[in-house]
């Protein structure tokens, strides 16, 4: 090239175009080379419908039509590993997010399960101390043991990559995560049914002297158990064969699992509402002071949290059944499912925990009083005794035996006065 010669601007433009086109062509060819034959065929068949060229990587990355077409083709014609390989290549070419919430999932599940276990243990201690271990306690222990299985599944899922995007998973991890989700969904229905049945059984024991209310409880109990059995059956056999739920490499079919999940949540919302409202009228008309009514209000408010969690969980169900990125899109569903179950178990334990805490503080206060006044002893306060059924309800929901501290001198004086009054009464009768 002669000194002072400057290439025309058109030549610069042509060179730049060739460089850009060449880099995209090389990237596209590299992607195609790394794909399985099935994945490559799906991509090449879908590109003409997306409006993108085979070398326009940016267009392919932003095209929702292309993603949908490729995913549908992969689901129908390719193996799960083909789909995972395609997702990894697409993520590398399009610089998809590598954000992970696996640790957050693990922390949330551990905290919620820890709180649940604590309340159940306090409940068991309270029932053993008062020797009132009943049917509802056995049901809630079964619910806790099943929740332990669900917790182990969640921990294993987080280790496998749940909480990360699908393109961050290791080979074979997706199949195992989906299998654990299947187990978790069945356990969720079982725990929910057992927890609600436990609360209604508690109502039956407390309000044993009110036949109309007991009949209503039996109706509600049937409304909880029968739909629970049907939903469990539909969930277990949601796919034929059953393994097709988590292994799409098999030949099979599934019913609309999202529809089944919505039906289950619809029953859950209505059941929560009935359980919360069922004893309100009975409790509010008992002879209770404001303190007891406030406690009952707080207990029902906590129960309302489970009701709210059930409603919020409905929103997250829209992603259920979507396998395009389940390890990421299912995170809210897992969160709110755990909150719903934990809130239900904790609420069922509150009355028993209240009795335990009341006894603890009573003993603590008694010890403190005796240390300050060694000569003081405890006598029950004279008060109007409620009827037996009402007394059971008051004791369970907010009643307590009140006691007075009376010194020995006061006891002697009181006993002497009562003896004199008794003698005078006998003389009058005689």
mmCIF file of C-alpha atoms in Angstrom, residues 6-15:
data_model
loop_
_atom_site.group_PDB
_atom_site.id
_atom_site.type_symbol
_atom_site.label_atom_id
_atom_site.label_comp_id
_atom_site.label_asym_id
_atom_site.label_seq_id
_atom_site.Cartn_x
_atom_site.Cartn_y
_atom_site.Cartn_z
ATOM 1 C CA UNK A 6 -6.386 5.729 2.916
ATOM 2 C CA UNK A 7 -8.891 2.903 2.323
ATOM 3 C CA UNK A 8 -12.367 4.115 1.493
ATOM 4 C CA UNK A 9 -14.995 4.253 4.289
ATOM 5 C CA UNK A 10 -17.031 1.536 2.555
ATOM 6 C CA UNK A 11 -14.127 -0.876 2.938
ATOM 7 C CA UNK A 12 -13.962 -0.186 6.706
ATOM 8 C CA UNK A 13 -17.685 -0.824 6.949
ATOM 9 C CA UNK A 14 -17.328 -4.080 5.035
ATOM 10 C CA UNK A 15 -14.485 -5.263 7.265
#
